[in-house]
Short mmCIF file of C-alpha atoms and ligand atoms in Angstrom, two decimals:
data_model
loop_
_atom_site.label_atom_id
_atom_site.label_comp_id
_atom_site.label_asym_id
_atom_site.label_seq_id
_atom_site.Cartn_x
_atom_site.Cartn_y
_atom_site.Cartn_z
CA UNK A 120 0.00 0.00 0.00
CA UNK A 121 1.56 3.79 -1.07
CA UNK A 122 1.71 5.85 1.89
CA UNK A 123 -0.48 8.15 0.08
CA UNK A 124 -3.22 5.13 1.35
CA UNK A 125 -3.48 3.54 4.55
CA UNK A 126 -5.63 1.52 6.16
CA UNK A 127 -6.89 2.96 9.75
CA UNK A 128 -9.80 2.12 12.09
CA UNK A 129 -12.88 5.37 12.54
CA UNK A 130 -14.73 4.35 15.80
CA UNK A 131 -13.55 0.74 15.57
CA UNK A 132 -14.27 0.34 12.02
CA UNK A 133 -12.04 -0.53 9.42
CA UNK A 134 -11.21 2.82 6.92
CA UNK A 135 -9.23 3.77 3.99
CA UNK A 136 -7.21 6.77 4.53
CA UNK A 137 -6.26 8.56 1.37
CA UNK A 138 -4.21 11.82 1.05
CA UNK A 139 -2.06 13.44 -1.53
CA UNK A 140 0.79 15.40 -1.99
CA UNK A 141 -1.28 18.41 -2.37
CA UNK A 142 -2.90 18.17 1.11
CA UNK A 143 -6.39 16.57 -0.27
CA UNK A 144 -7.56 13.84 2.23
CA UNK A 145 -10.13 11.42 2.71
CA UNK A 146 -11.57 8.71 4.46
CA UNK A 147 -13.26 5.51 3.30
CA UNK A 148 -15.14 2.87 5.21
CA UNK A 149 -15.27 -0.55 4.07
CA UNK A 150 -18.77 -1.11 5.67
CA UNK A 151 -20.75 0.50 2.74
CA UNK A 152 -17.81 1.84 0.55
CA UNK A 153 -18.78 4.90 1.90
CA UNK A 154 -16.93 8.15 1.80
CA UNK A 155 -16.79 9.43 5.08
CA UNK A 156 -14.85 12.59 5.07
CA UNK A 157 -13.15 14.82 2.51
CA UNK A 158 -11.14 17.66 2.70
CA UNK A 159 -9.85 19.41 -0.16
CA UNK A 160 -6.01 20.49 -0.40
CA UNK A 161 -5.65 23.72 1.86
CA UNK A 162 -9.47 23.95 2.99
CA UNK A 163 -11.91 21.98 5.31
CA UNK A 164 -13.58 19.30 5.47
CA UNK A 165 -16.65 19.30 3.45
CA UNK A 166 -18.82 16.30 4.00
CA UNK A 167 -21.16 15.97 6.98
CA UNK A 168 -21.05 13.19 9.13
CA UNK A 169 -23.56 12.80 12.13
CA UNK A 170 -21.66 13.23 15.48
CA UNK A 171 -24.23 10.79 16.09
CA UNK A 172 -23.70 7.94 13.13
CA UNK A 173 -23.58 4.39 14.36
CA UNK A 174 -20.39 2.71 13.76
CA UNK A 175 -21.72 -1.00 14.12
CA UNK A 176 -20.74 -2.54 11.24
CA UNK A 177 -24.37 -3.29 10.59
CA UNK A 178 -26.04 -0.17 10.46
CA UNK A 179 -25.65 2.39 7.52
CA UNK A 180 -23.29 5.26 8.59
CA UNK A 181 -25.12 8.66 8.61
CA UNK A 182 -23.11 10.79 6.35
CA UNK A 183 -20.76 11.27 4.17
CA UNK A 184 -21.70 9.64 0.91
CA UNK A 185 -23.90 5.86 1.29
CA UNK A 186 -24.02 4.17 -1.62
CA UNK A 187 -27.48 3.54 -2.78
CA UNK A 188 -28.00 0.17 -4.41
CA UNK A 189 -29.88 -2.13 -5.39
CA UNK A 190 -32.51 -0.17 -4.85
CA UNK A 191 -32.93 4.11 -4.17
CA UNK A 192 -35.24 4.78 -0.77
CA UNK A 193 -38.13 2.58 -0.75
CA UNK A 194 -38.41 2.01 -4.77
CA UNK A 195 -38.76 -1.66 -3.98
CA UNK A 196 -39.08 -4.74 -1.86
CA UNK A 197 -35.69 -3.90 0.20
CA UNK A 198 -35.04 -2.07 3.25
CA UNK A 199 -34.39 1.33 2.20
CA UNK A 200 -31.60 2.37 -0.10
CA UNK A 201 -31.09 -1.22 -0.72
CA UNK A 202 -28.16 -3.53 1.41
CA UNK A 203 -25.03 -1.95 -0.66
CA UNK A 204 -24.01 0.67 2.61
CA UNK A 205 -24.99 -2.17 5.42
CA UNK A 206 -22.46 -4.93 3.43
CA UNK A 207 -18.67 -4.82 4.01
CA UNK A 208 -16.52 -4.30 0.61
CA UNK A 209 -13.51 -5.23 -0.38
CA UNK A 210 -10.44 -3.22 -1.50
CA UNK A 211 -9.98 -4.74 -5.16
CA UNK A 212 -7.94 -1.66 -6.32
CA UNK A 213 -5.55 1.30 -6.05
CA UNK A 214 -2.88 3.73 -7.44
CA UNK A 215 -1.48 6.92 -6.94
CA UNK A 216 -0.01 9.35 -8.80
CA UNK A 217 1.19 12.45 -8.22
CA UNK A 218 -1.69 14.78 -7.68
CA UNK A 219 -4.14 12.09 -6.88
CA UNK A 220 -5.13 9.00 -5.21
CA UNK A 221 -7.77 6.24 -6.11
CA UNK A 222 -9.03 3.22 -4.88
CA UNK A 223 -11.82 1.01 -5.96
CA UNK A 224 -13.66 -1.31 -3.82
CA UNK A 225 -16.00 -4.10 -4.72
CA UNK A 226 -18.94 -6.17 -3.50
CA UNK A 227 -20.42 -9.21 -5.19
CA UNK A 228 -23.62 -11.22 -4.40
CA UNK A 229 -23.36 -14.02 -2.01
CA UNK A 230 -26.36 -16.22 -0.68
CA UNK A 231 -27.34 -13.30 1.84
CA UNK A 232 -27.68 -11.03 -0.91
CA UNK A 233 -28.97 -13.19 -3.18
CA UNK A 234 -31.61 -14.01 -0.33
CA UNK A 235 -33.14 -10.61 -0.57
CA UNK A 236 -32.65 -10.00 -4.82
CA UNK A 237 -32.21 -12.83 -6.60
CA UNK A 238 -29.58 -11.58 -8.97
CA UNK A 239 -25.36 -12.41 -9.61
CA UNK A 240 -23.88 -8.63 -9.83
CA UNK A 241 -20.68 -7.36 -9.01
CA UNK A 242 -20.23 -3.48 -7.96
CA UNK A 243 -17.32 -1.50 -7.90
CA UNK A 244 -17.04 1.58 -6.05
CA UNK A 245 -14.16 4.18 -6.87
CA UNK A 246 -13.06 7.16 -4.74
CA UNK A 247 -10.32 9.71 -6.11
CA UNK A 248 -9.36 13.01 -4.48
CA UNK A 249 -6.20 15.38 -5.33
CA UNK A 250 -6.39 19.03 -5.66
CA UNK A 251 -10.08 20.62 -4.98
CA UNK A 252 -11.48 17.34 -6.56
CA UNK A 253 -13.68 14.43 -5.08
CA UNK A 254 -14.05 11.82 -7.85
CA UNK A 255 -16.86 9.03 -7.02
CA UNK A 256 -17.68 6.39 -9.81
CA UNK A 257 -20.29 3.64 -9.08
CA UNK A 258 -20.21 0.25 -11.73
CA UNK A 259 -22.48 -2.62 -11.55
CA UNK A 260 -22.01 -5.41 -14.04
CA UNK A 261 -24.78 -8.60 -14.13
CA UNK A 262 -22.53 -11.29 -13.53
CA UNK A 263 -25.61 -13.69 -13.80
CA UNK A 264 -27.89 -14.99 -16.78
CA UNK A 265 -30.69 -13.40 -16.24
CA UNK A 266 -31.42 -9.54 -16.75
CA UNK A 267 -31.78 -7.59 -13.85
CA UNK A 268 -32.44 -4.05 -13.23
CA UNK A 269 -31.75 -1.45 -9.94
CA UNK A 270 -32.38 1.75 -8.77
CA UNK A 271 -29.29 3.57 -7.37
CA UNK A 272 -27.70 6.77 -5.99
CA UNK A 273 -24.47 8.76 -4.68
CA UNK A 274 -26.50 10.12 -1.41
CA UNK A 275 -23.72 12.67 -0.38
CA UNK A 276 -24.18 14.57 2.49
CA UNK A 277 -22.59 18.15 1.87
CA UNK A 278 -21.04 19.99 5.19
CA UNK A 279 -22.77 23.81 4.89
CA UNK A 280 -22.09 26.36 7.20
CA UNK A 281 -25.88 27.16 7.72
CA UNK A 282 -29.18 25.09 5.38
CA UNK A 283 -30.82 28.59 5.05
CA UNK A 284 -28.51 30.61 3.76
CA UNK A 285 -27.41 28.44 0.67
CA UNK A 286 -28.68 28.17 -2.59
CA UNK A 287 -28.76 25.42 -5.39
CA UNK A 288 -28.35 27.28 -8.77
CA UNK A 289 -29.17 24.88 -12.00
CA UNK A 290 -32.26 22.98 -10.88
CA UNK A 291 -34.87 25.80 -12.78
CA UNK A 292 -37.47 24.22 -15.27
CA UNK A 293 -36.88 20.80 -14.49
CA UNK A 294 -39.50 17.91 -13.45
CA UNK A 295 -39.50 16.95 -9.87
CA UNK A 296 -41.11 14.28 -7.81
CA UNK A 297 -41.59 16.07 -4.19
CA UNK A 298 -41.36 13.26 -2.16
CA UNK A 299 -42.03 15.60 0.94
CA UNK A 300 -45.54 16.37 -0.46
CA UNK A 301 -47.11 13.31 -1.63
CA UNK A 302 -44.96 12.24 -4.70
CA UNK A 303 -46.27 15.23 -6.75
CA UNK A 304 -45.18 15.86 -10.02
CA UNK A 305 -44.02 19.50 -10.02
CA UNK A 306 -41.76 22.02 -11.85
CA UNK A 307 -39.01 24.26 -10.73
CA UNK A 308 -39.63 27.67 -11.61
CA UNK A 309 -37.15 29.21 -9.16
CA UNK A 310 -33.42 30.41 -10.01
CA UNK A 311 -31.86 29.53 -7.05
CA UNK A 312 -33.68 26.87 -4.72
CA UNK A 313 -33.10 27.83 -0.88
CA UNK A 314 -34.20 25.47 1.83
CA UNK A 315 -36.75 26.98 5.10
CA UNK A 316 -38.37 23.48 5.35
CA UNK A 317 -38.27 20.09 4.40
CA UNK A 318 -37.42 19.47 1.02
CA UNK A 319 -36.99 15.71 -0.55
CA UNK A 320 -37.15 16.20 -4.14
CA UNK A 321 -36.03 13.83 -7.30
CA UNK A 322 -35.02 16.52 -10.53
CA UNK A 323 -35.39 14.41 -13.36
CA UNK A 324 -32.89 14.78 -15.93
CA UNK A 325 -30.69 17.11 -14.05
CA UNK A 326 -28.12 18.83 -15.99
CA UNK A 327 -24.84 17.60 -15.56
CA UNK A 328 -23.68 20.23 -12.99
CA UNK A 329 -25.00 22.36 -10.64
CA UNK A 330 -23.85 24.28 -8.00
CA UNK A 331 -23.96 25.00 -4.34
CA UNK A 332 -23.80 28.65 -3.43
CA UNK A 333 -22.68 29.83 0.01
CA UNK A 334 -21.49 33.06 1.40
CA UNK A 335 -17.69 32.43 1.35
CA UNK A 336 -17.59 29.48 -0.74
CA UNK A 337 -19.31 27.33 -3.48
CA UNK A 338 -19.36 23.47 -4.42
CA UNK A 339 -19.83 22.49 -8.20
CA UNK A 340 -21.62 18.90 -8.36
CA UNK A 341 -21.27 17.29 -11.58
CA UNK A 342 -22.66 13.69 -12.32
CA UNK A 343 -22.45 11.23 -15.30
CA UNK A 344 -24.79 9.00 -16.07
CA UNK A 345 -26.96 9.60 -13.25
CA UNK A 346 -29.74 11.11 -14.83
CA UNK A 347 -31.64 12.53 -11.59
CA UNK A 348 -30.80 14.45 -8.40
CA UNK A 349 -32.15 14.37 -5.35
CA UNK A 350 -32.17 17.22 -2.88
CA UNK A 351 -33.10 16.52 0.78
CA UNK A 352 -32.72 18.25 4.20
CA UNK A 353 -35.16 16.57 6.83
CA UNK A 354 -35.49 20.37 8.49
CA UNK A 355 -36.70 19.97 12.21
CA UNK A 356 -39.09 17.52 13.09
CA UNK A 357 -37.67 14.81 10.36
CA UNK A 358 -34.13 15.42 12.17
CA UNK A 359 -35.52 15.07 15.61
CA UNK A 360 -37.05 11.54 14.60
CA UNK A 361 -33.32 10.57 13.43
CA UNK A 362 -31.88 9.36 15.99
CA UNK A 363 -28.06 8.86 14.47
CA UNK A 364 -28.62 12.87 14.21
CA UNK A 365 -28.15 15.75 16.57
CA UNK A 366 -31.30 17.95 16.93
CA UNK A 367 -29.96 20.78 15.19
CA UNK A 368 -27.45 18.75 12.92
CA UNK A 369 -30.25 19.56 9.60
CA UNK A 370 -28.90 22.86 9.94
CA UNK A 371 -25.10 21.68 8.95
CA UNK A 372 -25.92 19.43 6.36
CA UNK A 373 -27.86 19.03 2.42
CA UNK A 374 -27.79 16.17 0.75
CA UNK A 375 -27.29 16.66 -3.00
CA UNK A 376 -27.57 12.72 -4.40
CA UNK A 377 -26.50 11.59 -8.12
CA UNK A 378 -29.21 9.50 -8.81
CA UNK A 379 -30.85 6.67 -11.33
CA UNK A 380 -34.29 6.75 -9.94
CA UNK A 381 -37.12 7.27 -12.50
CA UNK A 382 -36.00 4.86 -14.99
CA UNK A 383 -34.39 1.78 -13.15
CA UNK A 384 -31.21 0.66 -15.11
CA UNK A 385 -31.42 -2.76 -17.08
CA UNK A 386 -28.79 -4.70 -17.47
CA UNK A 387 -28.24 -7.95 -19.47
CA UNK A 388 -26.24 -10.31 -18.69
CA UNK A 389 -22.54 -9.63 -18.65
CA UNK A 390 -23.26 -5.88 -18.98
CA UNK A 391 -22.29 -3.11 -16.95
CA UNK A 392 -23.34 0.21 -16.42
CA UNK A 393 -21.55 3.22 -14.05
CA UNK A 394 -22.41 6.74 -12.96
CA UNK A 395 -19.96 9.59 -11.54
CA UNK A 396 -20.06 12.17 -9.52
CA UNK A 397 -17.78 15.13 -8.90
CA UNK A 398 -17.33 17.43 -6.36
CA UNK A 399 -15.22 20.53 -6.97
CA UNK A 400 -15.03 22.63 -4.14
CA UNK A 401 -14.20 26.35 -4.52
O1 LIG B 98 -32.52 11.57 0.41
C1 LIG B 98 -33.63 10.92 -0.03
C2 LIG B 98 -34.17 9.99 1.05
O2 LIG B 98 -34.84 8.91 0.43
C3 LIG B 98 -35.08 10.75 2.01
O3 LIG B 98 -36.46 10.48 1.74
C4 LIG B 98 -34.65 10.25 3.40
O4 LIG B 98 -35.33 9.06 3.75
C5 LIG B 98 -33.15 10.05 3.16
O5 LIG B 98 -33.09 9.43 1.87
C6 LIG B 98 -32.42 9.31 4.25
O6 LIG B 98 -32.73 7.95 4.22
P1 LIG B 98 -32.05 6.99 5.34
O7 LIG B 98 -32.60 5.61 5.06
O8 LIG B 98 -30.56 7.07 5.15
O9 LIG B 98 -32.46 7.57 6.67
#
């Protein structure tokens, strides 16, 4: 292993450290392949991650980024957000260069999973960071003989300074499902979306980046192949129900998720498919 990646424990369990040359670090948990911290060469940290996240090794991690898969919230018969962030991955990959650092970890089916969807599939989860970058790529290939199709997201957790006085420039005249309010189908009319309430919202095909606007910094988001985005902030009474989350923690936090949600992806067998997202933080 380079130096640039090491393996370390975060409350007991079992992460990936990654930093480069440049300053840019991160942390990656095995449980769930999920992206636990990231700071940016020269700034500060810029994922949330609940002071009050259970670090079980069963339970998904609140924060960061949880990879969403088979199956996005409760688009299915699974638990929600599918097993993907309760299962413990395997490092199958990694290289530095440089200005960067990557490493790609993998889960395949075994009985358990195949116990609650029926389906041979291998994922691969890949984390890079260097500079003011956070490079995530998700790939699923149907290892199996039968088709088999998934709903899946990137369900980051952005770090903000304060929910109400950001804004989310890019979403305007797109389709969105408002989860919060019954599933309705509704359209964005405004410029910059701010959050003073709940908001759980899918954009359907989302342009491929959009930004984050606060007062004395930004965060572009771009995704690939993910052609929704969901925005979601539980405000106060959601948060207070969480109980991985601190009573005020809504206030610190917006979740800005690369998505696949409307249209499930179908795969045949001994295809693949991947999505990306980006964070650039300025
Ligand atoms: O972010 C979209 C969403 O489906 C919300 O409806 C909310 O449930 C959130 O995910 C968190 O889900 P979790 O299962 O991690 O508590």
């Amino acid at each position: 292993m380079t130096d640039q990646i090491e393996t370390a424990e975060l409350h007991g369990q079992p992460v990936l450290k990654l930093q480069t040359p440049d300053g840019a670090v991160a942390l990656v948990s095995l449980h769930g392949a999920q992206v636990l911290s990231w700071t940016p060469a020269g700034g500060e940290d810029r994922l949330y991650l609940s002071p009050k996240a259970v670090f079980d090794g069963q339970t998904a991690i609140r924060g960061g980024v949880p990879v969403c898969f088979p199956q996005f919230a409760g688009n299915g018969p699974l638990k929600a957000h599918g097993f993907a962030r309760n299962r413990l991955w395997t490092l199958a990959n990694q290289r530095a260069g440089k200005d960067y650092v990557v490493v790609t970890l993998r889960l395949e089916d075994n009985a358990d999973t195949r116990a609650l969807w029926p389906h041979a599939f291998a994922a691969e989860m890949s984390v890079s960071i260097g500079g003011g970058r956070l490079d995530m790529e998700l790939e699923v290939t149907n290892t199996g003989k039968a088709p088999l199709s998934f709903t899946a997201a990137l369900h980051t957790y952005l770090k903000v300074r304060e929910v109400e006085s950001l804004r989310i420039e890019g979403l305007r005249g797109l389709d969105y499902t408002d989860t919060a309010d019954g599933g309705t189908l509704k359209k964005e009319t405004g410029v910059g979306v701010m959050v003073d309430d709940e908001i759980d919202r899918i954009y359907h095909q989302a342009p491929a980046t959009i930004l984050v606007r606060e007062d004395d910094r930004a965060m572009g988001i771009h995704a690939e192949n993910f052609p929704d985005v969901v925005v979601w902030n539980p405000w106060v009474d959601k948060c207070a129900r969480l109980a991985d989350m601190p009573a005020d923690g809504f206030r610190r936090m917006l979740c800005v998720e690369a998505a696949a949600v409307r249209e499930p992806i179908e795969l045949s067998p001994g295809a693949d498919w991947w999505g990306r997202q980006s964070l650039v933080a300025m």
